PDB file of C-alpha atoms in Angstrom:
ATOM      1  CA  MET A   1      -0.166   0.018   0.029  1.00 92.00           C
ATOM      2  CA  LEU A   2       2.643   2.336   0.760  1.00 95.00           C
ATOM      3  CA  LEU A   3       4.320   1.885  -2.823  1.00 96.00           C
ATOM      4  CA  GLU A   4       0.787   2.546  -4.235  1.00 96.00           C
ATOM      5  CA  ALA A   5       0.408   5.706  -2.213  1.00 97.00           C
ATOM      6  CA  LEU A   6       3.811   7.000  -3.400  1.00 98.00           C
ATOM      7  CA  ALA A   7       2.886   6.326  -6.888  1.00 98.00           C
ATOM      8  CA  SER A   8      -0.147   8.339  -6.440  1.00 98.00           C
ATOM      9  CA  ILE A   9       1.726  11.395  -5.340  1.00 98.00           C
ATOM     10  CA  GLN A  10       4.434  10.882  -8.153  1.00 97.00           C
ATOM     11  CA  GLU A  11       1.685  10.821 -10.805  1.00 97.00           C
ATOM     12  CA  GLN A  12       0.057  13.940  -9.867  1.00 98.00           C
ATOM     13  CA  SER A  13      -0.420  16.515 -12.763  1.00 98.00           C
ATOM     14  CA  LEU A  14       1.299  18.901 -10.430  1.00 97.00           C
ATOM     15  CA  PRO A  15       4.356  17.087  -9.048  1.00 93.00           C
ATOM     16  CA  PRO A  16       5.343  18.023  -5.457  1.00 95.00           C
ATOM     17  CA  ARG A  17       8.663  19.969  -5.058  1.00 94.00           C
ATOM     18  CA  GLN A  18       9.323  17.721  -2.050  1.00 97.00           C
ATOM     19  CA  ILE A  19       8.270  14.055  -0.881  1.00 98.00           C
ATOM     20  CA  ILE A  20       8.943  13.425   2.687  1.00 98.00           C
ATOM     21  CA  VAL A  21       8.611   9.916   3.907  1.00 98.00           C
ATOM     22  CA  VAL A  22       8.586   9.174   7.777  1.00 97.00           C
ATOM     23  CA  ASP A  23       9.381   5.564   8.688  1.00 97.00           C
ATOM     24  CA  ASP A  24       8.002   5.549  12.262  1.00 95.00           C
ATOM     25  CA  GLY A  25      10.061   2.706  13.723  1.00 94.00           C
ATOM     26  CA  SER A  26       9.030  -0.075  11.287  1.00 94.00           C
ATOM     27  CA  THR A  27      10.903  -3.181  11.148  1.00 93.00           C
ATOM     28  CA  ASP A  28      10.059  -4.445   7.645  1.00 93.00           C
ATOM     29  CA  GLY A  29      12.328  -2.476   5.406  1.00 92.00           C
ATOM     30  CA  THR A  30       9.949   0.071   4.748  1.00 93.00           C
ATOM     31  CA  ALA A  31      12.591   2.945   4.538  1.00 95.00           C
ATOM     32  CA  VAL A  32      14.739   1.098   1.748  1.00 96.00           C
ATOM     33  CA  ARG A  33      11.510   0.202  -0.172  1.00 96.00           C
ATOM     34  CA  ALA A  34      10.236   4.017   0.058  1.00 97.00           C
ATOM     35  CA  GLN A  35      13.546   5.404  -1.256  1.00 97.00           C
ATOM     36  CA  ALA A  36      13.787   2.753  -4.024  1.00 97.00           C
ATOM     37  CA  ALA A  37      10.281   3.769  -5.112  1.00 96.00           C
ATOM     38  CA  ALA A  38      10.916   7.541  -4.753  1.00 97.00           C
ATOM     39  CA  PRO A  39      14.797   7.934  -5.298  1.00 97.00           C
ATOM     40  CA  THR A  40      14.375  11.817  -4.675  1.00 96.00           C
ATOM     41  CA  ALA A  41      12.291  11.745  -1.502  1.00 97.00           C
ATOM     42  CA  THR A  42      13.595  12.614   1.819  1.00 97.00           C
ATOM     43  CA  VAL A  43      13.336   9.597   3.733  1.00 97.00           C
ATOM     44  CA  ILE A  44      13.348   9.819   7.533  1.00 97.00           C
ATOM     45  CA  THR A  45      13.703   7.058  10.005  1.00 97.00           C
ATOM     46  CA  GLN A  46      13.184   7.170  13.654  1.00 96.00           C
ATOM     47  CA  GLN A  47      12.075   5.168  16.579  1.00 95.00           C
ATOM     48  CA  ASN A  48       8.118   4.751  16.865  1.00 94.00           C
ATOM     49  CA  ARG A  49       6.562   8.004  18.020  1.00 94.00           C
ATOM     50  CA  GLY A  50       3.080   7.404  16.684  1.00 92.00           C
ATOM     51  CA  ILE A  51       1.040   9.360  14.283  1.00 93.00           C
ATOM     52  CA  GLY A  52       1.734  12.806  15.734  1.00 95.00           C
ATOM     53  CA  GLY A  53       5.297  12.253  16.184  1.00 96.00           C
ATOM     54  CA  ALA A  54       5.667  11.158  12.460  1.00 96.00           C
ATOM     55  CA  LEU A  55       3.556  14.160  11.179  1.00 97.00           C
ATOM     56  CA  ASP A  56       5.572  16.417  13.335  1.00 98.00           C
ATOM     57  CA  ALA A  57       8.896  14.950  11.860  1.00 98.00           C
ATOM     58  CA  GLY A  58       7.783  15.544   8.472  1.00 98.00           C
ATOM     59  CA  VAL A  59       6.644  19.122   9.026  1.00 98.00           C
ATOM     60  CA  ALA A  60       9.883  20.034  10.572  1.00 98.00           C
ATOM     61  CA  VAL A  61      11.923  19.294   7.351  1.00 98.00           C
ATOM     62  CA  CYS A  62       9.083  20.741   4.919  1.00 98.00           C
ATOM     63  CA  THR A  63      10.871  23.441   2.918  1.00 97.00           C
ATOM     64  CA  SER A  64       7.766  24.473   1.067  1.00 97.00           C
ATOM     65  CA  SER A  65       5.206  27.201   1.386  1.00 97.00           C
ATOM     66  CA  PHE A  66       2.555  24.573   1.275  1.00 98.00           C
ATOM     67  CA  VAL A  67       2.220  21.191   2.868  1.00 98.00           C
ATOM     68  CA  ALA A  68      -0.120  18.271   2.194  1.00 98.00           C
ATOM     69  CA  PHE A  69      -0.308  14.784   3.994  1.00 98.00           C
ATOM     70  CA  LEU A  70      -0.938  11.192   2.892  1.00 98.00           C
ATOM     71  CA  ASP A  71      -1.168   8.118   5.145  1.00 96.00           C
ATOM     72  CA  HIS A  72       0.803   5.335   3.616  1.00 94.00           C
ATOM     73  CA  ASP A  73      -2.289   3.281   2.953  1.00 93.00           C
ATOM     74  CA  ASP A  74      -4.418   6.032   1.253  1.00 97.00           C
ATOM     75  CA  LEU A  75      -4.338   7.347  -2.025  1.00 97.00           C
ATOM     76  CA  TRP A  76      -4.536  10.729  -3.859  1.00 98.00           C
ATOM     77  CA  LEU A  77      -6.709  10.765  -6.804  1.00 98.00           C
ATOM     78  CA  PRO A  78      -5.308  12.352 -10.148  1.00 97.00           C
ATOM     79  CA  GLY A  79      -5.237  16.052 -10.182  1.00 97.00           C
ATOM     80  CA  LYS A  80      -5.738  16.448  -6.535  1.00 98.00           C
ATOM     81  CA  ALA A  81      -2.518  18.693  -6.125  1.00 98.00           C
ATOM     82  CA  GLU A  82      -3.094  20.816  -9.102  1.00 98.00           C
ATOM     83  CA  ALA A  83      -6.732  21.561  -8.192  1.00 97.00           C
ATOM     84  CA  GLN A  84      -6.036  22.421  -4.522  1.00 98.00           C
ATOM     85  CA  MET A  85      -3.073  24.681  -5.379  1.00 97.00           C
ATOM     86  CA  SER A  86      -5.265  26.504  -7.645  1.00 97.00           C
ATOM     87  CA  ARG A  87      -7.771  27.166  -5.064  1.00 96.00           C
ATOM     88  CA  MET A  88      -5.063  28.093  -2.587  1.00 97.00           C
ATOM     89  CA  LEU A  89      -3.836  30.656  -4.875  1.00 96.00           C
ATOM     90  CA  GLY A  90      -7.234  32.032  -5.838  1.00 94.00           C
ATOM     91  CA  GLU A  91      -8.776  35.239  -4.551  1.00 93.00           C
ATOM     92  CA  GLU A  92      -9.832  33.716  -1.228  1.00 93.00           C
ATOM     93  CA  ARG A  93      -6.174  33.075  -0.168  1.00 94.00           C
ATOM     94  CA  PRO A  94      -7.114  30.349   2.281  1.00 98.00           C
ATOM     95  CA  ASP A  95      -5.118  28.631   4.959  1.00 98.00           C
ATOM     96  CA  VAL A  96      -6.641  25.378   4.172  1.00 98.00           C
ATOM     97  CA  VAL A  97      -8.267  23.742   1.220  1.00 98.00           C
ATOM     98  CA  SER A  98     -10.268  20.599   1.873  1.00 97.00           C
ATOM     99  CA  GLY A  99     -11.659  18.302  -0.528  1.00 97.00           C
ATOM    100  CA  GLY A 100     -13.958  15.151  -0.678  1.00 96.00           C
ATOM    101  CA  VAL A 101     -13.054  11.659   0.553  1.00 96.00           C
ATOM    102  CA  VAL A 102     -14.228   8.350  -0.363  1.00 95.00           C
ATOM    103  CA  ASN A 103     -13.810   5.633   2.237  1.00 94.00           C
ATOM    104  CA  ARG A 104     -13.103   2.256   0.680  1.00 92.00           C
ATOM    105  CA  TRP A 105     -13.337  -1.067   2.844  1.00 92.00           C
ATOM    106  CA  VAL A 106     -10.768  -3.346   1.346  1.00 87.00           C
ATOM    107  CA  ARG A 107      -9.874  -7.161   2.257  1.00 85.00           C
ATOM    108  CA  GLY A 108      -6.783  -8.173   0.516  1.00 77.00           C
ATOM    109  CA  CYS A 109      -7.243  -7.084  -3.237  1.00 74.00           C
ATOM    110  CA  HIS A 110     -11.181  -7.186  -2.844  1.00 81.00           C
ATOM    111  CA  VAL A 111     -13.149  -3.941  -2.325  1.00 81.00           C
ATOM    112  CA  PHE A 112     -16.211  -4.818  -0.739  1.00 85.00           C
ATOM    113  CA  ARG A 113     -17.853  -1.463   0.282  1.00 89.00           C
ATOM    114  CA  GLU A 114     -17.432   2.334  -0.675  1.00 89.00           C
ATOM    115  CA  GLU A 115     -18.968   5.403   1.023  1.00 91.00           C
ATOM    116  CA  LEU A 116     -18.515   9.018  -0.041  1.00 92.00           C
ATOM    117  CA  MET A 117     -18.021  11.467   2.763  1.00 88.00           C
ATOM    118  CA  GLY A 118     -17.706  14.695   0.688  1.00 85.00           C
ATOM    119  CA  SER A 119     -15.428  17.403   1.969  1.00 88.00           C
ATOM    120  CA  ALA A 120     -14.134  16.498   5.306  1.00 86.00           C
ATOM    121  CA  ARG A 121     -11.575  17.533   7.857  1.00 89.00           C
ATOM    122  CA  VAL A 122      -9.253  14.828   6.768  1.00 94.00           C
ATOM    123  CA  LEU A 123      -5.428  15.414   6.630  1.00 96.00           C
ATOM    124  CA  GLY A 124      -5.050  13.536   3.387  1.00 97.00           C
ATOM    125  CA  ALA A 125      -7.694  15.478   1.667  1.00 97.00           C
ATOM    126  CA  SER A 126      -6.419  18.730   2.333  1.00 98.00           C
ATOM    127  CA  LEU A 127      -3.628  21.259   1.290  1.00 98.00           C
ATOM    128  CA  PHE A 128      -2.352  23.669   4.045  1.00 98.00           C
ATOM    129  CA  LYS A 129      -0.126  26.834   4.164  1.00 98.00           C
ATOM    130  CA  THR A 130       2.847  25.351   6.142  1.00 98.00           C
ATOM    131  CA  GLU A 131       3.217  28.632   8.076  1.00 98.00           C
ATOM    132  CA  PHE A 132      -0.569  27.897   9.411  1.00 98.00           C
ATOM    133  CA  VAL A 133       0.168  24.224  10.240  1.00 98.00           C
ATOM    134  CA  ARG A 134       3.283  25.509  12.147  1.00 98.00           C
ATOM    135  CA  SER A 135       1.630  28.397  14.098  1.00 98.00           C
ATOM    136  CA  VAL A 136      -1.055  25.546  15.307  1.00 97.00           C
ATOM    137  CA  GLY A 137       1.816  23.675  16.811  1.00 96.00           C
ATOM    138  CA  SER A 138       2.597  19.971  17.346  1.00 97.00           C
ATOM    139  CA  PHE A 139       0.367  17.009  16.319  1.00 95.00           C
ATOM    140  CA  SER A 140       1.735  15.161  19.360  1.00 92.00           C
ATOM    141  CA  LEU A 141      -0.899  15.913  21.930  1.00 83.00           C
ATOM    142  CA  ASP A 142      -1.366  13.020  23.818  1.00 77.00           C
ATOM    143  CA  ALA A 143      -4.443  12.153  22.619  1.00 63.00           C
ATOM    144  CA  GLY A 144      -3.884   8.435  21.813  1.00 67.00           C
ATOM    145  CA  HIS A 145      -5.121   7.403  18.218  1.00 70.00           C
ATOM    146  CA  HIS A 146      -7.206  10.595  17.806  1.00 83.00           C
ATOM    147  CA  GLU A 147      -4.138  13.086  17.778  1.00 90.00           C
ATOM    148  CA  VAL A 148      -5.230  14.178  14.423  1.00 92.00           C
ATOM    149  CA  ILE A 149      -8.632  15.104  15.690  1.00 90.00           C
ATOM    150  CA  ALA A 150      -7.314  16.696  18.672  1.00 91.00           C
ATOM    151  CA  TRP A 151      -4.979  18.762  16.213  1.00 95.00           C
ATOM    152  CA  TRP A 152      -7.876  19.886  14.082  1.00 94.00           C
ATOM    153  CA  SER A 153      -9.753  21.001  17.108  1.00 92.00           C
ATOM    154  CA  LEU A 154      -6.862  23.202  18.236  1.00 94.00           C
ATOM    155  CA  ALA A 155      -6.418  24.350  14.813  1.00 96.00           C
ATOM    156  CA  ALA A 156     -10.220  25.594  14.787  1.00 94.00           C
ATOM    157  CA  ARG A 157      -9.238  28.091  17.463  1.00 94.00           C
ATOM    158  CA  PHE A 158      -6.900  30.033  15.117  1.00 95.00           C
ATOM    159  CA  ALA A 159      -9.897  30.529  12.794  1.00 94.00           C
ATOM    160  CA  PRO A 160      -8.425  29.557   9.722  1.00 96.00           C
ATOM    161  CA  ARG A 161      -9.630  30.645   6.292  1.00 97.00           C
ATOM    162  CA  VAL A 162     -10.892  27.442   4.893  1.00 96.00           C
ATOM    163  CA  VAL A 163     -12.035  26.547   1.315  1.00 96.00           C
ATOM    164  CA  ARG A 164     -14.158  23.478   1.114  1.00 95.00           C
ATOM    165  CA  ASP A 165     -14.651  21.518  -2.244  1.00 93.00           C
ATOM    166  CA  GLU A 166     -16.940  18.597  -2.654  1.00 93.00           C
ATOM    167  CA  ASP A 167     -14.612  17.048  -5.468  1.00 95.00           C
ATOM    168  CA  VAL A 168     -13.360  13.813  -4.170  1.00 96.00           C
ATOM    169  CA  VAL A 169      -9.604  13.840  -3.949  1.00 97.00           C
ATOM    170  CA  LEU A 170      -8.649  11.195  -1.473  1.00 97.00           C
ATOM    171  CA  VAL A 171      -9.383   7.455  -1.392  1.00 96.00           C
ATOM    172  CA  ARG A 172      -9.237   6.356   2.399  1.00 94.00           C
ATOM    173  CA  ARG A 173      -8.595   2.689   2.651  1.00 93.00           C
ATOM    174  CA  ILE A 174      -9.844   0.932   5.476  1.00 91.00           C
ATOM    175  CA  HIS A 175      -8.658  -2.445   6.203  1.00 84.00           C
ATOM    176  CA  GLY A 176      -7.759  -4.864   8.961  1.00 75.00           C
ATOM    177  CA  ALA A 177      -4.116  -3.322   9.414  1.00 62.00           C
ATOM    178  CA  ASN A 178      -5.468   0.267  10.312  1.00 57.00           C
ATOM    179  CA  SER A 179      -3.798   1.829  13.284  1.00 49.00           C
ATOM    180  CA  THR A 180      -6.921   2.012  15.006  1.00 44.00           C
ATOM    181  CA  MET A 181      -8.116  -1.519  14.195  1.00 43.00           C
ATOM    182  CA  GLY A 182      -5.827  -2.813  16.885  1.00 41.00           C
ATOM    183  CA  LEU A 183      -7.964  -0.983  19.517  1.00 39.00           C
ATOM    184  CA  THR A 184     -10.928  -2.471  21.147  1.00 44.00           C
ATOM    185  CA  LYS A 185     -14.249  -0.425  20.099  1.00 42.00           C
ATOM    186  CA  GLU A 186     -14.781   0.566  23.812  1.00 53.00           C
ATOM    187  CA  THR A 187     -11.022   1.932  23.804  1.00 48.00           C
ATOM    188  CA  ALA A 188     -11.279   3.568  20.686  1.00 43.00           C
ATOM    189  CA  ASP A 189     -14.858   5.266  21.479  1.00 48.00           C
ATOM    190  CA  SER A 190     -13.636   6.396  24.893  1.00 51.00           C
ATOM    191  CA  ASP A 191     -10.464   8.056  23.625  1.00 49.00           C
ATOM    192  CA  LEU A 192     -12.461   9.772  20.866  1.00 46.00           C
ATOM    193  CA  PHE A 193     -15.343  10.946  23.183  1.00 53.00           C
ATOM    194  CA  ARG A 194     -12.660  12.297  25.585  1.00 52.00           C
ATOM    195  CA  ARG A 195     -11.249  14.486  22.558  1.00 50.00           C
ATOM    196  CA  LEU A 196     -14.831  15.767  21.671  1.00 54.00           C
ATOM    197  CA  ARG A 197     -15.550  16.628  25.420  1.00 61.00           C
ATOM    198  CA  GLU A 198     -12.277  18.608  25.460  1.00 54.00           C
ATOM    199  CA  HIS A 199     -13.242  20.285  22.359  1.00 51.00           C
ATOM    200  CA  ILE A 200     -16.573  21.266  23.623  1.00 57.00           C
ATOM    201  CA  HIS A 201     -15.258  22.553  26.935  1.00 59.00           C
ATOM    202  CA  ALA A 202     -12.671  24.649  24.897  1.00 56.00           C
ATOM    203  CA  LYS A 203     -15.291  26.249  22.970  1.00 56.00           C
ATOM    204  CA  ARG A 204     -17.345  27.261  26.081  1.00 61.00           C
ATOM    205  CA  ASP A 205     -14.346  28.661  27.584  1.00 60.00           C
ATOM    206  CA  GLU A 206     -13.702  30.890  24.501  1.00 58.00           C
ATOM    207  CA  ARG A 207     -17.326  32.048  24.842  1.00 60.00           C
ATOM    208  CA  THR A 208     -16.959  33.099  28.425  1.00 58.00           C
TER     209      THR A 208
END
């Protein structure tokens, strides 16, 4: 899946100036395979720090004014980068451009369900100004498997200018090896609800 994800980046009509791969403590030769598939990519290897730590490592070495993300098991659709950069450089001059997502349930090579989400706060479906991402701060927020949700919640407090486009730009592949699949439903739901409660309390504090 990682090699397919990299291919979906490399085959964009607007190629990225920089590809950064963060190997977050894998033990299966991921870094070597990633470098072979994308020879010009910056490949970072580190001890396992989790999703937030991997994102932070990538942002730290980004040299572009704009940054986009892609999980190793997801896919950018053709034209994603070009369409979102066009919106980013348009009259609205947003901090974030978010596109549509299709969730695709897979088992092996078999797709057994698809569901459109529309425009969503999903990192892989978005394009950001790098300075905005850095101004929000670290993705490592001690939020378990919901660090990205916690980061979006924090980002909302900065009142970003967001452009939403319903065109689908990301295929999010859902499978048995997803990072959250190793959790029990009770643990995952508890972690998520804790983050939602914190977000609600923060919004209330802002009003008072």
